[in-house]
Coordinates of C-alpha atoms in Angstrom, one line a residue:
M1142 CA 233.7 70.2 7.0
L1143 CA 230.9 68.9 4.7
P1144 CA 229.6 66.0 4.2
V1145 CA 231.6 63.8 0.8
R1146 CA 229.0 65.0 -1.6
T1147 CA 229.9 62.4 -5.3
I1148 CA 230.7 64.8 -8.0
R1149 CA 229.6 63.8 -11.3
P1150 CA 232.3 61.8 -13.5
G1151 CA 233.2 63.5 -17.2
L1152 CA 234.1 67.3 -18.0
I1153 CA 232.8 70.5 -16.2
A1154 CA 232.6 72.7 -19.0
L1155 CA 233.7 76.5 -17.7
W1156 CA 231.0 77.7 -19.4
M1157 CA 232.1 81.4 -20.8
L1158 CA 229.0 83.7 -20.7
N1159 CA 230.3 86.2 -23.1
D1160 CA 228.0 88.0 -24.7
A1161 CA 224.2 89.4 -25.1
S1162 CA 222.4 86.1 -25.8
T1163 CA 219.1 85.4 -24.1
V1164 CA 218.6 83.2 -21.9
R1165 CA 216.9 81.3 -24.3
E1166 CA 219.8 80.9 -26.3
K1167 CA 221.6 80.0 -23.1
V1168 CA 218.9 77.2 -22.3
E1169 CA 219.9 76.4 -25.9
F1170 CA 223.0 75.5 -25.4
M1171 CA 222.9 73.8 -22.4
R1172 CA 220.6 71.4 -24.5
A1173 CA 223.2 70.3 -27.3
C1174 CA 225.5 70.3 -24.0
R1175 CA 223.4 67.6 -22.6
G1176 CA 223.3 66.2 -25.6
G1177 CA 226.9 66.0 -26.3
G1178 CA 226.5 64.2 -22.2
I1179 CA 228.2 66.8 -20.6
E1180 CA 226.9 66.8 -17.1
G1181 CA 228.9 69.9 -15.6
L1182 CA 229.1 73.5 -16.1
C1183 CA 230.3 76.6 -14.5
M1184 CA 228.9 79.6 -14.9
H1185 CA 231.8 81.5 -15.9
P1186 CA 231.3 85.6 -16.6
R1187 CA 234.0 86.7 -19.4
S1188 CA 234.6 89.2 -21.0
G1189 CA 232.6 90.3 -23.7
N1190 CA 229.5 89.2 -21.6
L1191 CA 226.7 92.9 -21.6
I1192 CA 224.5 91.4 -19.5
P1193 CA 224.9 93.8 -15.8
Y1194 CA 226.5 91.9 -14.0
G1195 CA 225.3 92.2 -10.1
S1196 CA 222.5 93.4 -11.8
D1197 CA 218.4 92.2 -10.5
E1198 CA 219.0 91.1 -14.2
W1199 CA 222.0 89.2 -13.9
F1200 CA 220.7 87.0 -11.4
D1201 CA 217.3 86.6 -12.8
M1202 CA 218.9 84.9 -15.3
I1203 CA 221.3 82.2 -13.1
R1204 CA 218.3 81.4 -11.5
A1205 CA 216.6 80.3 -15.3
L1206 CA 220.0 78.5 -15.6
V1207 CA 220.3 76.4 -12.6
E1208 CA 216.1 76.0 -13.5
E1209 CA 216.9 74.5 -16.2
G1210 CA 220.2 72.7 -15.0
R1211 CA 217.9 71.0 -12.9
R1212 CA 215.2 70.1 -15.1
L1213 CA 217.8 68.3 -17.5
G1214 CA 220.1 67.0 -14.7
I1215 CA 223.3 69.5 -15.1
D1216 CA 225.1 69.8 -11.7
M1217 CA 225.2 74.0 -12.5
W1218 CA 228.4 74.8 -10.8
L1219 CA 228.5 79.1 -9.7
Y1220 CA 231.8 80.8 -10.4
D1221 CA 232.1 83.3 -8.0
E1222 CA 233.8 86.7 -10.2
D1223 CA 233.5 88.5 -13.4
P1224 CA 235.8 87.9 -14.9
Y1225 CA 238.6 87.1 -12.4
P1226 CA 241.1 87.3 -10.7
S1227 CA 238.6 86.6 -7.9
G1228 CA 238.0 88.9 -5.0
V1229 CA 236.7 91.9 -7.2
A1230 CA 232.9 91.5 -7.8
G1231 CA 233.5 92.1 -10.8
G1232 CA 234.8 95.5 -10.2
L1233 CA 231.9 96.8 -7.6
V1234 CA 234.3 96.2 -4.9
T1235 CA 237.1 99.4 -5.3
A1236 CA 233.4 100.9 -6.9
E1237 CA 232.0 101.4 -4.3
R1238 CA 235.1 101.8 -1.5
A1239 CA 237.8 103.6 -3.2
E1240 CA 239.8 103.1 0.0
L1241 CA 240.2 99.1 -0.6
R1242 CA 242.1 99.3 -3.1
A1243 CA 244.9 97.4 -2.8
R1244 CA 248.8 98.5 -2.8
Y1245 CA 252.2 97.3 -3.4
M1246 CA 255.8 98.4 -2.0
A1247 CA 257.8 99.4 -5.7
L1248 CA 262.0 100.8 -4.7
H1249 CA 262.3 103.7 -6.6
E1250 CA 266.3 104.7 -7.0
K1251 CA 267.9 108.3 -7.8
P1252 CA 268.3 109.0 -10.8
H1253 CA 272.4 108.7 -12.3
D1254 CA 271.7 112.8 -13.6
L1255 CA 269.9 114.1 -10.6
R1256 CA 272.8 116.4 -8.8
A1257 CA 273.1 117.3 -4.9
G1258 CA 271.0 120.1 -4.1
Q1259 CA 268.2 118.9 -7.3
L1260 CA 264.4 117.8 -6.6
W1261 CA 263.5 114.4 -6.8
R1262 CA 260.5 114.0 -8.1
I1263 CA 259.6 110.2 -6.8
S1264 CA 256.0 109.3 -7.3
E1265 CA 252.3 110.6 -6.9
S1266 CA 251.8 107.7 -4.3
K1267 CA 253.0 107.9 -0.9
V1268 CA 256.6 107.7 0.0
L1269 CA 256.9 104.5 3.1
W1270 CA 260.6 105.3 3.8
A1271 CA 263.7 107.6 1.8
G1272 CA 267.5 107.4 2.8
L1273 CA 270.5 106.0 2.0
V1274 CA 271.1 102.2 1.4
P1275 CA 274.6 100.8 1.6
V1276 CA 276.1 99.1 -1.3
A1277 CA 278.4 96.9 1.1
E1278 CA 277.3 94.8 4.0
S1279 CA 279.3 97.4 6.8
L1280 CA 277.2 100.9 6.6
P1281 CA 274.6 100.8 8.3
A1282 CA 271.2 103.3 6.5
V1283 CA 270.2 106.5 6.9
D1284 CA 266.7 107.1 7.7
M1285 CA 265.2 110.1 5.3
T1286 CA 261.9 109.5 5.1
A1287 CA 261.2 113.1 7.1
R1288 CA 262.8 115.2 4.3
V1289 CA 260.3 113.6 2.0
G1290 CA 257.4 116.5 1.3
M1291 CA 254.6 117.6 -1.6
V1292 CA 255.3 119.0 -4.9
R1293 CA 252.8 120.5 -7.7
S1294 CA 254.9 119.9 -11.0
D1295 CA 252.8 120.7 -13.7
W1296 CA 252.2 124.3 -14.3
F1297 CA 249.1 126.0 -16.8
M1298 CA 247.5 128.4 -17.5
G1299 CA 243.9 129.0 -17.8
D1300 CA 242.3 132.1 -19.7
W1301 CA 240.0 133.1 -16.4
D1302 CA 238.1 136.4 -16.1
S1303 CA 236.2 138.1 -13.5
R1304 CA 232.5 135.8 -14.1
Y1305 CA 234.8 132.8 -12.1
Y1306 CA 234.6 135.2 -9.0
Y1307 CA 231.8 137.5 -9.0
P1308 CA 229.4 136.1 -12.2
D1309 CA 226.9 139.2 -12.7
T1310 CA 229.7 142.1 -13.0
P1311 CA 231.1 143.5 -16.3
V1312 CA 233.9 141.3 -17.8
F1313 CA 237.0 142.3 -16.5
P1314 CA 240.5 139.6 -17.6
C1315 CA 242.4 138.2 -14.6
P1316 CA 244.4 135.2 -16.8
R1317 CA 246.0 133.2 -14.1
G1318 CA 249.0 129.9 -13.7
D1319 CA 248.5 127.2 -11.5
A1320 CA 250.0 124.4 -11.0
V1321 CA 248.6 120.8 -9.8
R1322 CA 249.7 117.3 -10.1
P1323 CA 251.8 117.1 -6.5
F1324 CA 254.3 114.3 -6.1
Y1325 CA 256.2 113.3 -3.5
T1326 CA 259.1 115.2 -3.3
L1327 CA 262.9 114.7 -1.7
R1328 CA 266.4 118.1 -1.9
V1329 CA 268.8 115.3 -3.1
P1330 CA 271.6 115.4 -0.5
H1331 CA 274.9 114.7 -0.6
V1332 CA 275.6 110.7 -1.7
P1333 CA 278.7 109.6 0.1
I1334 CA 280.5 106.7 -1.7
G1335 CA 279.4 103.4 -0.8
Y1336 CA 275.7 104.6 -0.2
R1337 CA 272.9 104.6 -3.2
L1338 CA 269.7 106.9 -2.6
I1339 CA 266.5 105.3 -2.7
A1340 CA 262.6 105.3 -2.2
I1341 CA 260.1 103.1 -1.4
S1342 CA 256.6 104.1 -2.4
A1343 CA 253.0 102.7 -2.1
E1344 CA 251.5 102.0 -5.8
L1345 CA 248.3 101.5 -6.8
A1346 CA 248.6 97.5 -7.9
S1347 CA 246.7 96.4 -11.3
E1348 CA 246.1 100.0 -13.3
E1349 CA 246.2 98.9 -16.4
G1350 CA 243.6 95.7 -15.9
S1351 CA 240.0 95.3 -16.7
W1352 CA 238.8 97.6 -13.8
G1353 CA 241.6 99.8 -13.3
S1354 CA 242.8 98.9 -10.1
L1355 CA 242.4 95.5 -7.4
P1356 CA 240.9 95.1 -4.2
D1357 CA 243.0 94.3 -0.7
L1358 CA 242.4 91.2 -0.5
L1359 CA 245.1 91.6 2.7
N1360 CA 242.3 93.5 4.5
P1361 CA 239.6 91.6 6.0
E1362 CA 237.1 94.0 5.4
S1363 CA 237.4 93.3 1.4
F1364 CA 236.5 90.2 1.8
G1365 CA 233.2 91.5 3.4
L1366 CA 231.7 93.7 0.8
F1367 CA 232.6 91.3 -1.4
R1368 CA 230.6 88.3 0.3
K1369 CA 227.7 91.0 0.0
L1370 CA 227.9 91.8 -3.5
T1371 CA 228.5 88.4 -4.6
L1372 CA 228.5 85.3 -2.4
D1373 CA 225.1 87.0 -0.4
R1374 CA 223.7 87.4 -3.6
Y1375 CA 223.7 84.1 -5.1
H1376 CA 222.0 82.7 -1.9
A1377 CA 219.3 84.8 -1.9
C1378 CA 218.9 84.1 -5.8
V1379 CA 219.4 80.5 -5.8
G1380 CA 220.3 79.2 -2.3
E1381 CA 217.7 76.8 -2.4
Q1382 CA 219.6 75.2 -4.6
F1383 CA 222.6 74.6 -2.6
G1384 CA 224.2 71.7 -2.1
L1385 CA 221.8 69.8 -4.6
T1386 CA 221.7 71.2 -7.9
I1387 CA 224.9 73.4 -7.4
P1388 CA 227.6 71.6 -6.0
G1389 CA 229.7 74.1 -5.2
I1390 CA 231.3 77.9 -5.9
F1391 CA 234.6 77.8 -7.9
T1392 CA 237.6 80.4 -7.3
D1393 CA 239.9 82.0 -9.4
E1394 CA 243.7 83.3 -8.6
A1395 CA 242.2 85.0 -5.8
K1396 CA 245.8 86.3 -4.1
A1397 CA 247.3 90.4 -2.6
H1398 CA 248.1 91.4 -5.8
G1399 CA 251.6 93.4 -6.8
G1400 CA 253.7 91.1 -4.9
M1401 CA 255.1 93.4 -2.5
P1402 CA 251.6 94.2 -1.4
I1403 CA 250.9 96.2 1.6
T1404 CA 247.7 96.4 3.6
K1405 CA 246.5 99.6 6.1
D1406 CA 247.9 98.1 9.2
L1407 CA 250.9 95.9 7.9
F1408 CA 253.5 98.0 10.2
E1409 CA 251.2 97.1 13.5
D1410 CA 250.3 93.4 13.2
F1411 CA 253.7 93.1 11.2
E1412 CA 255.6 94.6 14.7
R1413 CA 253.1 92.6 17.4
T1414 CA 254.1 89.4 15.0
F1415 CA 257.6 90.0 15.2
G1416 CA 258.6 91.8 17.5
Y1417 CA 260.8 93.7 15.7
S1418 CA 260.0 97.3 13.5
L1419 CA 259.8 96.1 9.4
R1420 CA 259.5 100.1 8.2
E1421 CA 262.6 100.9 9.4
R1422 CA 263.9 98.1 7.6
L1423 CA 261.6 98.5 5.1
Y1424 CA 264.6 99.4 1.8
Q1425 CA 265.8 95.2 3.3
L1426 CA 262.4 93.9 1.3
F1427 CA 264.4 95.2 -1.8
G1428 CA 268.0 94.5 -3.6
N1429 CA 271.2 92.2 -2.9
A1430 CA 270.6 90.2 0.8
L1431 CA 273.7 91.9 2.2
S1432 CA 273.3 90.1 6.0
D1433 CA 271.4 87.8 7.4
D1434 CA 268.8 90.2 8.7
Y1435 CA 268.2 91.0 5.1
I1436 CA 266.9 87.3 4.6
Q1437 CA 265.1 87.5 7.8
A1438 CA 262.7 90.1 6.7
R1439 CA 261.9 89.2 3.5
L1440 CA 261.5 85.9 5.3
D1441 CA 259.3 87.4 7.8
Y1442 CA 257.0 89.5 5.6
R1443 CA 256.5 86.9 2.9
R1444 CA 254.5 84.9 6.0
W1445 CA 253.4 87.6 7.3
G1446 CA 251.5 87.9 3.9
A1447 CA 250.8 84.5 3.1
T1448 CA 249.1 84.6 6.6
R1449 CA 247.2 87.5 6.3
F1450 CA 245.0 86.2 3.2
L1451 CA 244.3 82.8 4.7
D1452 CA 242.8 84.9 7.7
A1453 CA 241.2 88.1 5.3
F1454 CA 240.2 85.8 2.4
M1455 CA 240.1 82.4 2.5
R1456 CA 239.4 81.3 5.9
P1457 CA 236.0 82.7 5.6
Y1458 CA 235.0 82.3 2.7
R1459 CA 235.4 78.2 3.3
R1460 CA 233.3 78.8 6.5
W1461 CA 230.8 80.5 4.4
C1462 CA 230.7 78.0 1.8
D1463 CA 230.8 75.3 4.8
E1464 CA 227.6 76.9 6.8
H1465 CA 226.0 77.0 2.8
G1466 CA 226.5 73.5 2.0
L1467 CA 228.9 74.8 -0.8
Y1468 CA 232.1 73.2 -2.0
L1469 CA 234.3 75.9 -2.5
V1470 CA 236.8 74.4 -5.6
G1471 CA 239.4 76.6 -8.0
H1472 CA 243.2 77.1 -7.6
I1473 CA 245.4 80.3 -6.7
S1474 CA 248.1 80.3 -9.0
P1475 CA 250.7 80.3 -9.7
E1476 CA 250.7 76.0 -8.2
D1477 CA 254.4 75.6 -10.9
D1478 CA 256.7 78.0 -10.1
P1479 CA 258.2 78.0 -6.5
I1480 CA 259.3 81.2 -7.3
Q1481 CA 256.7 83.1 -8.5
E1482 CA 255.1 81.5 -5.5
A1483 CA 256.3 82.9 -3.0
V1484 CA 256.1 86.1 -4.8
C1485 CA 253.0 85.6 -4.7
V1486 CA 250.6 83.7 -1.8
G1487 CA 254.0 83.3 -0.1
S1488 CA 253.4 79.5 -0.1
V1489 CA 250.9 77.6 -2.0
M1490 CA 249.7 74.3 -0.7
P1491 CA 248.7 76.1 2.9
I1492 CA 246.2 78.0 0.4
M1493 CA 245.4 74.8 -1.3
K1494 CA 244.1 73.4 1.9
E1495 CA 241.4 75.6 2.2
L1496 CA 239.5 74.4 -1.0
S1497 CA 237.0 72.0 0.1
L1498 CA 238.5 70.1 -2.5
P1499 CA 242.4 70.9 -3.3
G1500 CA 242.7 72.4 -6.5
T1501 CA 245.3 73.6 -9.6
D1502 CA 245.4 75.1 -13.6
I1503 CA 246.9 73.7 -16.5
I1504 CA 246.9 76.1 -19.3
V1505 CA 249.3 74.7 -21.7
P1506 CA 249.0 71.7 -23.8
F1507 CA 252.3 70.6 -21.8
T1508 CA 252.8 67.3 -19.5
G1509 CA 255.7 67.5 -16.8
D1510 CA 258.0 66.2 -18.8
W1511 CA 261.9 67.2 -19.5
R1512 CA 260.7 70.4 -21.6
A1513 CA 258.5 72.0 -19.0
P1514 CA 259.5 69.9 -15.9
A1515 CA 257.8 72.2 -13.8
L1516 CA 254.1 71.2 -14.4
N1517 CA 254.6 68.4 -12.4
L1518 CA 253.9 70.2 -9.1
G1519 CA 250.4 71.5 -8.9
S1520 CA 248.3 68.3 -9.5
L1521 CA 251.2 66.3 -7.5
R1522 CA 250.3 69.1 -4.6
V1523 CA 246.5 68.9 -5.0
G1524 CA 246.9 65.2 -4.9
S1525 CA 249.0 65.0 -1.9
L1526 CA 246.7 67.1 -0.1
K1527 CA 243.6 65.4 -0.7
S1528 CA 245.4 61.9 0.5
Q1529 CA 246.7 64.2 3.5
H1530 CA 243.6 65.3 4.6
G1531 CA 241.1 62.7 3.3
R1532 CA 239.3 64.4 0.3
P1533 CA 237.2 62.8 -2.1
Y1534 CA 238.3 64.7 -5.0
A1535 CA 241.3 66.6 -6.5
M1536 CA 240.5 68.8 -8.8
S1537 CA 242.3 71.1 -12.0
E1538 CA 241.2 73.8 -14.0
T1539 CA 242.5 72.1 -17.4
L1540 CA 243.1 72.7 -21.3
A1541 CA 243.1 76.9 -21.6
L1542 CA 245.6 77.9 -24.6
C1543 CA 245.5 75.0 -25.8
G1544 CA 245.0 76.3 -29.6
W1545 CA 242.6 75.7 -32.6
S1546 CA 245.0 73.1 -33.9
V1547 CA 244.6 70.3 -29.7
T1548 CA 243.8 67.5 -31.1
S1549 CA 241.3 64.8 -28.7
D1550 CA 244.3 62.4 -27.9
R1551 CA 246.5 65.7 -26.7
C1552 CA 243.3 66.3 -24.1
R1553 CA 243.3 62.6 -23.2
Q1554 CA 246.7 62.7 -22.8
L1555 CA 246.9 65.6 -20.5
F1556 CA 243.8 64.4 -18.5
A1557 CA 245.4 60.7 -17.9
W1558 CA 249.3 62.4 -17.2
Q1559 CA 246.8 64.5 -14.0
K1560 CA 244.9 61.3 -13.2
V1561 CA 248.3 59.5 -12.4
L1562 CA 249.6 62.7 -10.2
G1563 CA 246.3 62.4 -7.8
V1564 CA 243.7 64.7 -10.0
D1565 CA 240.0 63.4 -9.7
R1566 CA 238.0 65.6 -11.9
F1567 CA 238.5 68.7 -14.6
F1568 CA 236.7 71.7 -14.8
V1569 CA 237.2 72.1 -18.8
H1570 CA 238.3 76.0 -20.0
G1571 CA 236.6 76.3 -21.6
F1572 CA 232.7 76.2 -23.5
F1573 CA 232.8 79.6 -24.6
M1574 CA 229.2 81.0 -25.5
S1575 CA 230.4 83.3 -28.3
S1576 CA 233.4 83.2 -30.3
E1577 CA 232.9 85.9 -33.0
G1578 CA 235.3 88.0 -33.6
V1579 CA 237.8 89.0 -31.5
Q1580 CA 236.7 86.4 -28.6
N1581 CA 238.0 83.9 -31.6
Y1582 CA 241.4 84.6 -30.0
E1583 CA 240.6 84.8 -26.1
A1584 CA 242.2 81.7 -25.1
P1585 CA 241.0 79.6 -27.6
P1586 CA 240.0 76.8 -28.2
D1587 CA 236.0 76.8 -27.4
Y1588 CA 235.6 73.3 -27.4
G1589 CA 231.5 73.9 -26.7
P1590 CA 228.6 72.8 -28.7
H1591 CA 228.9 76.1 -31.7
S1592 CA 232.6 74.4 -32.0
S1593 CA 234.0 72.0 -34.5
I1594 CA 236.2 70.5 -31.4
F1595 CA 233.1 69.5 -30.0
R1596 CA 232.1 65.7 -31.1
G1597 CA 236.4 65.2 -29.3
I1598 CA 235.2 66.3 -26.7
C1599 CA 232.1 64.4 -26.0
A1600 CA 234.1 61.6 -26.6
V1601 CA 237.0 62.4 -24.1
N1602 CA 234.4 63.1 -21.7
D1603 CA 232.9 59.6 -22.8
W1604 CA 236.5 58.0 -22.0
L1605 CA 236.6 60.1 -18.8
K1606 CA 233.8 58.9 -17.0
A1607 CA 234.9 54.9 -18.0
V1608 CA 238.2 55.6 -16.5
E1609 CA 236.8 57.5 -12.7
G1610 CA 234.2 54.7 -12.7
I1611 CA 238.0 52.6 -12.5
L1612 CA 239.7 55.2 -10.5
D1613 CA 237.5 57.1 -8.1
G1614 CA 238.0 56.8 -4.3
A1615 CA 241.5 54.8 -5.0

């Protein structure tokens, strides 16, 4: 456990580094922030950043900004990703080791127009289980996984000639066709009344996202590579300011991805933990729960995933921060939706507990009143953890997606509401280095020095400092 260190009162700006600005231009930005009374900045790589992330140029820039923060008396918080969710190292983790890409289990049901004897091309990704499952409780499942094989489905015609085989001989035409794109395929059996034919595959998570894939954070090797590419590089770059100008590092929305995550040793580790084979009951994770066995399998699977995420990512991350004198802050999400919480992280409070200072996120301009009552949950939880475990502060990322019409009064209301629930310090989303062009629409508004809203947020900051002077430690 780190010794308690005071965190300056007032707002901490998530500083969106989202353009090609020079160090000199960024220093001018910092000075404008300090002139407005802002004494905390979190250096957040964001879409639009044109300083190659993870390069020497990037870390040289960070060193220069931290040094300027030291001169100006600004706390300079690190942010661990480009842009989010954490654990990807700006795409470097999966680029360097493709086998660490996250996968999730997806359900496939036989198309209605396929008849017995026809081929069912299930997926290009590995099929984990296939078979007949009951529609009602009384029938047993029929495992047909061993009947799944590969079929290449797409034919093409190539205008080849003999030069592909014998480059130095006279040209002789020899066009050829071939098939590509292999699918895991099952020949459809007769499906008896009371059954349906399904398959479960392991698909890549977030192929459409920022990097084309996300890392498997249930695999401890993913954190090891993330640490090497991000955390260790920051330590080599500005480690002498850890615990001084740099109070901590912000982690953002890390989790196991895809809703039904799978990792390389899921089935072996699950059986060691719970004493039965999940693979044989994999179908019970999907569809209606027809018996208590289904419910037990689902509870055990979610419990396994939550514990594995803690062991593979959160706990080693916290150890690293403790060893290097940094507060680990940030949030996981979703903190305010119990159903999605179960799907994404199993249970959010044990994960919050691994943060040095428990944190949550409010990304819409609503308080937890009758219109959005679940929004109370995240702030209540961090306040509860702060009290239960004697943490000096609870934190929140607040004010994102409030739109360009947000007012100072509304911002102050949001902060006051969270204060009552136990939140002590706020990361404001965000101060954008640029809001030109399409970036004007990237999670607006911009509260920073380039915006007309800056004067108002500085007034809110002064008010918040006065409030925290009264409430800190209460």
